[in-house]
XYZ file of C-alpha atoms in Angstrom:
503
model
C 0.000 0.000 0.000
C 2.974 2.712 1.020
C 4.461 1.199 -2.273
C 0.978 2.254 -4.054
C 0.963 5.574 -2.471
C 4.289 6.783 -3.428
C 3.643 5.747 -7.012
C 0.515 7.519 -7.231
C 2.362 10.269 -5.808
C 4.954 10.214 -8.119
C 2.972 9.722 -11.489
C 0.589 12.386 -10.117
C 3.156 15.274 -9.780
C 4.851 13.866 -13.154
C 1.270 13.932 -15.062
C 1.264 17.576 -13.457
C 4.357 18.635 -14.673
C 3.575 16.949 -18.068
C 0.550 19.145 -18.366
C 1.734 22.065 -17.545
C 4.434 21.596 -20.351
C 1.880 20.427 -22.465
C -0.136 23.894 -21.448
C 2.915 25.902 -21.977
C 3.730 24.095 -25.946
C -0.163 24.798 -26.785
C 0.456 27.999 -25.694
C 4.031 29.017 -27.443
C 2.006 27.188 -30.735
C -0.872 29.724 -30.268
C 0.993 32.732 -29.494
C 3.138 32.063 -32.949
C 0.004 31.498 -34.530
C -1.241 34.869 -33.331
C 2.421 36.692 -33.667
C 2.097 35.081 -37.209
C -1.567 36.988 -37.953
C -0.830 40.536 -36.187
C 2.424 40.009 -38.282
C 0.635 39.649 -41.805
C -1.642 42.276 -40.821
C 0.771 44.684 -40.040
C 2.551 43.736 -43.413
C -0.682 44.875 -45.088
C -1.030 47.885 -43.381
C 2.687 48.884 -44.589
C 2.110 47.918 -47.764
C -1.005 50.275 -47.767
C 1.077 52.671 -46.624
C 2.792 52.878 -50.107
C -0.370 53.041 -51.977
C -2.291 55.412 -49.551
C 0.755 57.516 -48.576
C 2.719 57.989 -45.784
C 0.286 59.000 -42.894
C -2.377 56.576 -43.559
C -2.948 53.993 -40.911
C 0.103 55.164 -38.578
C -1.797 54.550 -35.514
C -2.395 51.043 -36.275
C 1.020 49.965 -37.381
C 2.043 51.361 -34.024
C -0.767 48.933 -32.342
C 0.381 46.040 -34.484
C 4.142 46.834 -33.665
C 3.223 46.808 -29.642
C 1.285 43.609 -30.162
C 4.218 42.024 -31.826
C 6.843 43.377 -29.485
C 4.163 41.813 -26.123
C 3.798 38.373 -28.543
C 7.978 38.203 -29.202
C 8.336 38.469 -24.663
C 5.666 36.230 -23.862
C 7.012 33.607 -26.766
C 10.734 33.905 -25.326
C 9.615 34.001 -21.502
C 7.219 30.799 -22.228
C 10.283 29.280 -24.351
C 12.845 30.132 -21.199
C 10.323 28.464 -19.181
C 10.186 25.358 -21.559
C 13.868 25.000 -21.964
C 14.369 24.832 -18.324
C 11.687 22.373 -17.428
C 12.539 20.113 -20.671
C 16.384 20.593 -21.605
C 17.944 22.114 -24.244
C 18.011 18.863 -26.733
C 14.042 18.917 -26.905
C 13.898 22.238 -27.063
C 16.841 22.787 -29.427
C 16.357 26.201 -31.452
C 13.288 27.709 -29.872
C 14.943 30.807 -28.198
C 17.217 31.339 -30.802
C 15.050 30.767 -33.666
C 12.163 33.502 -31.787
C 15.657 35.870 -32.389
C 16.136 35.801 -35.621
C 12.245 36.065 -35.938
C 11.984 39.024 -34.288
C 15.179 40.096 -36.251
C 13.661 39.054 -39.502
C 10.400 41.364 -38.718
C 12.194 44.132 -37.559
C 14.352 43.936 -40.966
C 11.041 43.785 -42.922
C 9.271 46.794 -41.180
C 12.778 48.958 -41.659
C 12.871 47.709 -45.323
C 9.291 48.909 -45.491
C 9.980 52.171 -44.057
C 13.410 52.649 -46.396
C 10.941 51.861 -49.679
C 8.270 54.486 -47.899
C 10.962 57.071 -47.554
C 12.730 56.347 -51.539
C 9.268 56.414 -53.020
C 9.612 57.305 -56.578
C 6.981 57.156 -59.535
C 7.960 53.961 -60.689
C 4.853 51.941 -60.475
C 5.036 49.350 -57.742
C 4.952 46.094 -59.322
C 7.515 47.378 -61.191
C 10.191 48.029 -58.293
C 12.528 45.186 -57.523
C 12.916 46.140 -53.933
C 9.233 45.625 -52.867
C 8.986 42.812 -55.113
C 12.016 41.070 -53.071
C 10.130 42.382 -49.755
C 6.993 40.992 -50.506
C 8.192 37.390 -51.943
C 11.395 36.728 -50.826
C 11.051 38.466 -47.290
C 7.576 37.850 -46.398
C 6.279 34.896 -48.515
C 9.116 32.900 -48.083
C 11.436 33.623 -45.200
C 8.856 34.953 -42.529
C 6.338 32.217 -43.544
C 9.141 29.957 -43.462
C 10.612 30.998 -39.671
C 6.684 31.215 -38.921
C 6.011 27.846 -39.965
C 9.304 26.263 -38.579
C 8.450 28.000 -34.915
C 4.690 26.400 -35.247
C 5.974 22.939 -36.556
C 8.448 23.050 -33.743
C 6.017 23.636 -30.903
C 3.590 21.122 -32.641
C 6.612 18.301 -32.225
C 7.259 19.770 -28.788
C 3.089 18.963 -27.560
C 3.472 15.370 -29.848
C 6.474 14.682 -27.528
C 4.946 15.511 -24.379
C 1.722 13.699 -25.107
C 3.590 11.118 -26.462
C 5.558 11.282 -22.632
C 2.251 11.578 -20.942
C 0.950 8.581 -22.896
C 3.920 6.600 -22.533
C 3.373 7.903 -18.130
C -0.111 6.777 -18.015
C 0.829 3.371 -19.833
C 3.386 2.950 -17.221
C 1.379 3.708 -14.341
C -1.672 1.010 -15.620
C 0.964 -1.449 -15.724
C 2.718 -0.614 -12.347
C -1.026 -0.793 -11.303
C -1.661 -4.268 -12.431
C 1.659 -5.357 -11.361
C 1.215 -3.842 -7.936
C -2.658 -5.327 -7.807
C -0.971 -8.866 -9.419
C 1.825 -8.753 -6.063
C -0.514 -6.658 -3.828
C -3.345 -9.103 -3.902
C -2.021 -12.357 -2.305
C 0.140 -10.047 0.536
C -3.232 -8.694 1.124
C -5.373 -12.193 0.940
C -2.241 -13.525 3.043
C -2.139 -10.998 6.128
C -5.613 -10.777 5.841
C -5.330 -14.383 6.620
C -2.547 -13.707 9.126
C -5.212 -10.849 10.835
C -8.185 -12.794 11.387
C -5.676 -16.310 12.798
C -4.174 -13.221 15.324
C -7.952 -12.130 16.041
C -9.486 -15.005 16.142
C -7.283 -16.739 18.590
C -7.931 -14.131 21.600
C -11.131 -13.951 20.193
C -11.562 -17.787 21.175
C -9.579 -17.507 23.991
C -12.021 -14.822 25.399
C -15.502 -16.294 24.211
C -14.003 -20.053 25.793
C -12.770 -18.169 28.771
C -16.366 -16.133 29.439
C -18.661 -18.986 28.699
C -16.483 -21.056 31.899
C -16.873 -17.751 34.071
C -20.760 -17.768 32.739
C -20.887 -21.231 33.449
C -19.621 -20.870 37.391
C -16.046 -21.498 37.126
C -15.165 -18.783 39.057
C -11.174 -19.812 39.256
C -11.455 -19.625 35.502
C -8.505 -16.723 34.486
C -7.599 -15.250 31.399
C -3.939 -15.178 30.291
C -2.795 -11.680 30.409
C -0.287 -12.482 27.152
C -2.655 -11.490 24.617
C -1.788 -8.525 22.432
C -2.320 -5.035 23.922
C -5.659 -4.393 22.431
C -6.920 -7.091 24.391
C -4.966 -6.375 27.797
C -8.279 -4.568 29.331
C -10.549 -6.643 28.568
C -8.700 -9.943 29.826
C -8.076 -7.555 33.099
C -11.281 -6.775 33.484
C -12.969 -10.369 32.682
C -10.478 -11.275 35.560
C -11.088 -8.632 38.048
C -15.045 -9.917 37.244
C -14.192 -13.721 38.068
C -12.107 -12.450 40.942
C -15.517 -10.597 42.147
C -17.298 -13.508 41.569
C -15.524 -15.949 43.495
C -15.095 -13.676 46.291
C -19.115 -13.518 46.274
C -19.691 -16.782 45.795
C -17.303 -17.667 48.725
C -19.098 -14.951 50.761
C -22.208 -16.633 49.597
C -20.732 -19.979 50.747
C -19.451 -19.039 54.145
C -22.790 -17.374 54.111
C -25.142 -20.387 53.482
C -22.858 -22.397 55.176
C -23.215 -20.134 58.646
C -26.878 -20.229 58.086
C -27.398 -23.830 57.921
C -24.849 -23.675 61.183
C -27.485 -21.212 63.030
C -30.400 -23.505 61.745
C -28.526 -26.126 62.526
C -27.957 -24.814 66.595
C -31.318 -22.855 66.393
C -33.099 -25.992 65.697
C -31.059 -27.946 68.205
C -31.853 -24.935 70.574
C -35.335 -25.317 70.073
C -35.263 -29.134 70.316
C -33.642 -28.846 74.129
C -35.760 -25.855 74.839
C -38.521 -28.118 73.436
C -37.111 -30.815 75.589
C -37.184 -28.956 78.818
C -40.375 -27.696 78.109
C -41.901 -30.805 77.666
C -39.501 -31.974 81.253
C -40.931 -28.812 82.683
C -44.319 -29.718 81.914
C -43.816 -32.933 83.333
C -42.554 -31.559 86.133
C -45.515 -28.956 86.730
C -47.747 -31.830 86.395
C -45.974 -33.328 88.521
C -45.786 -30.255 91.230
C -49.593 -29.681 90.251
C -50.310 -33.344 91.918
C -47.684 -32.746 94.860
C -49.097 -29.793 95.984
C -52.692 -31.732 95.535
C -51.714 -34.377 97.273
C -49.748 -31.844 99.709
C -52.840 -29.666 100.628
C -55.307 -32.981 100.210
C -53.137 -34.320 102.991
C -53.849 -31.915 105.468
C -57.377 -30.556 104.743
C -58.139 -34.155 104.630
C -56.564 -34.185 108.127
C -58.444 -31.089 109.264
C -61.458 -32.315 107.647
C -61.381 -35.316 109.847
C -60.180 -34.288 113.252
C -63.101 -31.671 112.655
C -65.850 -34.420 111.577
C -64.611 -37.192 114.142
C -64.615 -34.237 117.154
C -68.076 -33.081 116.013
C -69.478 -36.638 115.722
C -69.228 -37.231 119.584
C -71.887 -36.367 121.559
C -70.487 -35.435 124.060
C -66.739 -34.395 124.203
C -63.805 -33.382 126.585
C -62.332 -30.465 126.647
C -58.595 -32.200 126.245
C -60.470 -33.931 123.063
C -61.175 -30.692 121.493
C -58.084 -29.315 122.479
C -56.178 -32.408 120.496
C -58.497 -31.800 117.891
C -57.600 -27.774 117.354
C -53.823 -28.614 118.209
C -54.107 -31.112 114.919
C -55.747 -28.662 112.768
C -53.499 -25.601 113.798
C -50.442 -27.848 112.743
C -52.049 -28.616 109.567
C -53.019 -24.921 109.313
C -48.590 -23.757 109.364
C -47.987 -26.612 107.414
C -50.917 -25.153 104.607
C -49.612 -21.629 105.358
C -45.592 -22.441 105.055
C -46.308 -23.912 101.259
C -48.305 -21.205 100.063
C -45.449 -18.801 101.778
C -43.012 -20.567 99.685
C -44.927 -20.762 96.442
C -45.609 -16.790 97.056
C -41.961 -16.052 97.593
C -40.847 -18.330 94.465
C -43.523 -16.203 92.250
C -42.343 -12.705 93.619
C -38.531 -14.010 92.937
C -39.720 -14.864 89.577
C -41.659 -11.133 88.656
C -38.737 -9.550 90.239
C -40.434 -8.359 93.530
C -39.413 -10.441 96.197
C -38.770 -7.495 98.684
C -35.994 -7.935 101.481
C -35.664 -6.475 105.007
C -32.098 -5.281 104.551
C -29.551 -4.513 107.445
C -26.148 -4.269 108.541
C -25.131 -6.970 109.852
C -21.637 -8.964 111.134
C -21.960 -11.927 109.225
C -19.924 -14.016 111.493
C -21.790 -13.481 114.279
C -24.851 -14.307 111.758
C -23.099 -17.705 110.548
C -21.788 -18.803 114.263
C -25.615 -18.118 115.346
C -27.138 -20.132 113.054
C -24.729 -23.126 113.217
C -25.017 -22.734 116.925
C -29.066 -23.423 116.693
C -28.430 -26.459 114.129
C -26.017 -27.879 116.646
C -28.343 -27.393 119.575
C -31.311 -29.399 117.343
C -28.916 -32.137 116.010
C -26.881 -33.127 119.179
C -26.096 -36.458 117.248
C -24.296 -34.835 114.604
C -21.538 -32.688 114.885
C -21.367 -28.903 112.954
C -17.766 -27.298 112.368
C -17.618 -23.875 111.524
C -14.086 -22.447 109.868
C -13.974 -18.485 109.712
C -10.849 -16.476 109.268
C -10.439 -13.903 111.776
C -9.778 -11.249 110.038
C -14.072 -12.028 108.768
C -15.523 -12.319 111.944
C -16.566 -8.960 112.763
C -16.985 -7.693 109.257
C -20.551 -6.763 108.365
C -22.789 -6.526 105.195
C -25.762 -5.549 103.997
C -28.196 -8.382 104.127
C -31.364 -9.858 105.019
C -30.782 -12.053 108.060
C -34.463 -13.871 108.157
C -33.766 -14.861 104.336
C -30.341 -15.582 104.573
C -31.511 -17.819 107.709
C -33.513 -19.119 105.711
C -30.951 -20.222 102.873
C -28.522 -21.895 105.411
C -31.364 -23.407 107.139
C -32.349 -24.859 103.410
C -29.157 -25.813 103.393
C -28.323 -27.633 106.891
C -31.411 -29.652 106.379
C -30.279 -31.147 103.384
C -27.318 -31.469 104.408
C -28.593 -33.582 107.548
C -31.635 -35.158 105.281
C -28.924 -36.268 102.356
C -25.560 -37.694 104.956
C -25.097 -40.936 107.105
C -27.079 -39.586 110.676
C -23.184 -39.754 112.197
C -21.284 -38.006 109.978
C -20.247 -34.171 110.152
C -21.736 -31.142 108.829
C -18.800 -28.693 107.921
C -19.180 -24.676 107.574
C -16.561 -22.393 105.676
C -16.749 -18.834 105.703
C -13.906 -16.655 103.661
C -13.552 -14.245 101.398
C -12.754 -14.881 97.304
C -12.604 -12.536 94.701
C -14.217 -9.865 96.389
C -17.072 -11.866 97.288
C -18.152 -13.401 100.788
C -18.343 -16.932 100.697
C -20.194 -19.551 103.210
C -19.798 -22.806 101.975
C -21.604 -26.339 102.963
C -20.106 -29.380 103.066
C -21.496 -32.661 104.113
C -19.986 -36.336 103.843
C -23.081 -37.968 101.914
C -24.123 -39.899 99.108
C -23.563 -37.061 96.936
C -25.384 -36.105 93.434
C -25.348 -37.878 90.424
C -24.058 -35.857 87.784
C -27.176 -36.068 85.312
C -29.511 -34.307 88.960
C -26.871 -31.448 89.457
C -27.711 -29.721 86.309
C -31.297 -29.572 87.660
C -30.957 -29.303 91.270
C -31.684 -25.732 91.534
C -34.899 -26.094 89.231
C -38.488 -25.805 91.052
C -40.156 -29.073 91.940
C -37.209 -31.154 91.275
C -37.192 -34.350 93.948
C -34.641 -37.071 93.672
C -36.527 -40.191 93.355
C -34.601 -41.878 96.517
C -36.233 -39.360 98.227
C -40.022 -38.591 98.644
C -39.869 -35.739 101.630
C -40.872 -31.898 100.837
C -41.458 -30.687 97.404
C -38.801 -29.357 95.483
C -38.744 -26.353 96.546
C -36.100 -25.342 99.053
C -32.867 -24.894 96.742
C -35.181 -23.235 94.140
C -35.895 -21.018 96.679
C -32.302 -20.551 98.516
C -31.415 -19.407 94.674
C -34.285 -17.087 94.323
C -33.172 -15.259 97.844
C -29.223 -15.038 96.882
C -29.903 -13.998 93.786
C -32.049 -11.241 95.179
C -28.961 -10.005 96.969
C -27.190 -9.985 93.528
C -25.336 -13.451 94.922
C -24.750 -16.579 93.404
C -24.967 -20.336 94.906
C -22.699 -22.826 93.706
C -22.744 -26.703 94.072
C -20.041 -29.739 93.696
C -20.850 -33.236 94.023
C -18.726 -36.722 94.067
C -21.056 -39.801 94.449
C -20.008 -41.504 97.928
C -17.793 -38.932 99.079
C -20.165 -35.730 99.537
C -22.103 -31.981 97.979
C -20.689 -28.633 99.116
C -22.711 -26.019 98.846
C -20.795 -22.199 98.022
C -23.181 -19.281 98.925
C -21.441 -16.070 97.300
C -22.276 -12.572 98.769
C -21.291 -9.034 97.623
C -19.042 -7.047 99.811
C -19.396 -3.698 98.453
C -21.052 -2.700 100.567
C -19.014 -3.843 103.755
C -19.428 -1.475 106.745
């Protein structure tokens, strides 16, 4: 194609040239043509002159004489021109032949004015000196020099169409040759252009459809030629996105099921303890039945059997009241329980608190157990440093937590064997801790021990209801209770209490 180009080029600005020179020989041929008319003309005039006289038609000669002289520059300015653009060989005798033209007209018009000035009364076509002007001069030499001048600019435009002939032969040929050696180069890296296309172009159309498809570690090679560089980048960056989502997505889905997974397992225990809570409220529901049938039944009776008598004594009645007023606290203590485990529960169980030394408190109460249980003996372990320190408690339901506490201790250990009190101070909490020497707790009862209504089944006595409500009262004093079991060696029991607000 550059090969193309520059030969157009090149023809172009020759045809150019070529026509101009052809321009400038059709030119120099019409200019002698006209130099050749305004020439005959003007020999007319003159040779009116010497029939007419001497002043006739002055004014025009001069005209015709200022034609010829503009005629003779342009013909030797266009000939200067033409001898410089086509040499000197092809343009052999046009300057110098336009000389001795303008010579040869210039003799003629001063032979004229020589025969005008030696008129005599020889009749004209009788005087050898205008009969040699007008045949030998004009007829033959100027018609001669004006013919040679016009032949010679005629060969000059035959050459230079000739040239421009020969210049648009060339170029057809250099056309078909270049067409004949341009074609298969073309057809070939035409060829070469679509193989070098279409290869990325697969490349990219296999490598999208796997991206498109979900293979999302699917990656472009970044080798391709430039044009493609930004699109393989970005096609990338998108599978890069991609996987990154559908990882997120993964770890997503995957966490959900997880949380379904635990959530449903959640709601399976808290299912399970619902339905073991049930249970156990049924359970409580025919306790406490069978706990206030027992002694309304008893009341009931003494009451019927007393009023069935006739006739009674006073000790009878007296037996009779003494049964049902025992029945009556026992009635009264279980409602005062179940009242205190529903205020615990709403958050209103109210306490009577007071400043108290809790060493004192704990001696006191172990003191009392002692006195009740002379079989068994009750140790109590204080540091001194705790014995007169007080807190902020309430003493009747803190009595009543150790007392919930002694009991079992007594109700769940050999009648013989000792009931051991600790009282100390850890981690900025007071600590009374229980320790008896029983059969222990079996690890599947501990996790439930401090739940309401919860009896071991070696045991029948109470309801359920005393560590649920030991819990409910240390809790209340922003406490916490503790228990550790072994099976045949024991249970402690760890009462925690706040101490900021030790006086």
């Amino acid at each position: 194609m550059m090969i193309a180009l520059c030969a157009t080029a090149v023809s172009a600005y020759l045809t150019q040239n070529n026509l101009e020179q052809s321009n400038t020989a059709q030119t120099l041929l019409a200019e002698h043509q006209k130099l050749s008319s305004i020439s005959y003309r003007m020999f007319k005039q003159l040779t009116d002159e010497l029939i007419f006289g001497e002043s006739a038609n002055q004014a025009i000669i001069r005209n015709k004489q200022a034609l010829i002289a503009q005629s003779l520059d342009k013909i030797r300015t266009l000939e200067q021109q033409q001898r410089q653009a086509l040499g000197s060989q092809m343009t052999a005798g046009s300057v110098e032949d336009t000389d001795e033209l303008a010579a040869l007209i210039n003799a003629i018009i001063s032979e004229f004015k020589a025969i005008t000035a030696a008129y005599t009364n020889t009749p004209l076509d009788q005087q050898y000196r205008l009969q040699t002007l007008l045949e030998v001069k004009i007829d033959n030499e100027f018609r001669e020099a004006i013919n040679a001048a016009v032949v010679r600019q005629g060969n000059v435009v035959s050459a230079i169409n000739a040239k421009i002939e020969t210049l648009n032969t060339a170029i057809i040929w250099f056309a078909v040759g270049v067409a004949l050696f341009a074609m298969p180069c073309i057809i070939l890296a035409c060829y070469w252009l679509f193989n070098q296309l279409y290869q990325p172009l697969t490349i990219l159309n296999n490598g999208t459809k796997a991206i498109a498809a979900g293979d999302y570690q699917q990656r472009l090679p970044e080798t391709l030629d430039s044009e493609f560089y930004q699109l393989v980048k970005s096609l990338n960056l998108l599978a890069s996105k991609l996987a990154e989502h559908e990882s997120k997505a993964e770890q997503s889905r995957k966490q959900l099921e997880f949380e379904v997974e635990q959530r449903t397992r959640e709601i399976s225990q808290v299912n399970e303890q619902l339905t073991k809570i049930d249970s156990r409220r049924r359970q409580f529901l025919a306790d406490v039945s069978h706990e206030l049938r027992t002694p309304l039944t008893i009341i009931r009776g003494e009451a019927q059997v007393t009023l069935r008598q006739p006739s009674a004594a006073e000790t009878v009645y007296r037996e009779t009241l003494n049964s049902i007023l025992v029945q009556a606290v026992n009635l009264s203590d279980l409602v005062d329980d179940l009242l205190l485990l529903a205020r615990a529960e709403l958050s209103r169980l109210q306490l009577d608190m007071s400043c108290q030394p809790i060493g004192e408190f704990i001696q006191l109460q172990v003191s009392q157990w002692q006195r009740v249980h002379d079989e068994r003996q009750f140790t109590l372990e204080i540091e001194d440093d705790l014995k007169m320190i007080k807190l902020y408690f309430d003493p009747q339901r803190i009595k009543q937590v150790v007392a919930i506490l002694l009991d079992n201790a007594c109700k769940y250990s050999p009648p013989q064997s000792p009931v051991k009190v600790f009282a100390r101070e850890e981690k900025s909490r007071f600590c009374i801790e229980i320790k008896d020497f029983g059969e222990g707790i079996s690890p599947s009862d501990i996790n439930h021990i401090f739940e309401r209504f919860v009896r071991f089944k070696h045991k029948s006595e109470g309801l359920g209801l005393g560590l649920a409500i030991a819990k409910a009262i240390v809790e209340a004093h922003d406490g916490d209770i503790q228990v550790n079991s072994t099976l045949g060696e024991g249970t402690t029991f760890q009462i925690y209490l706040p101490m900021e607000a030790v006086s």
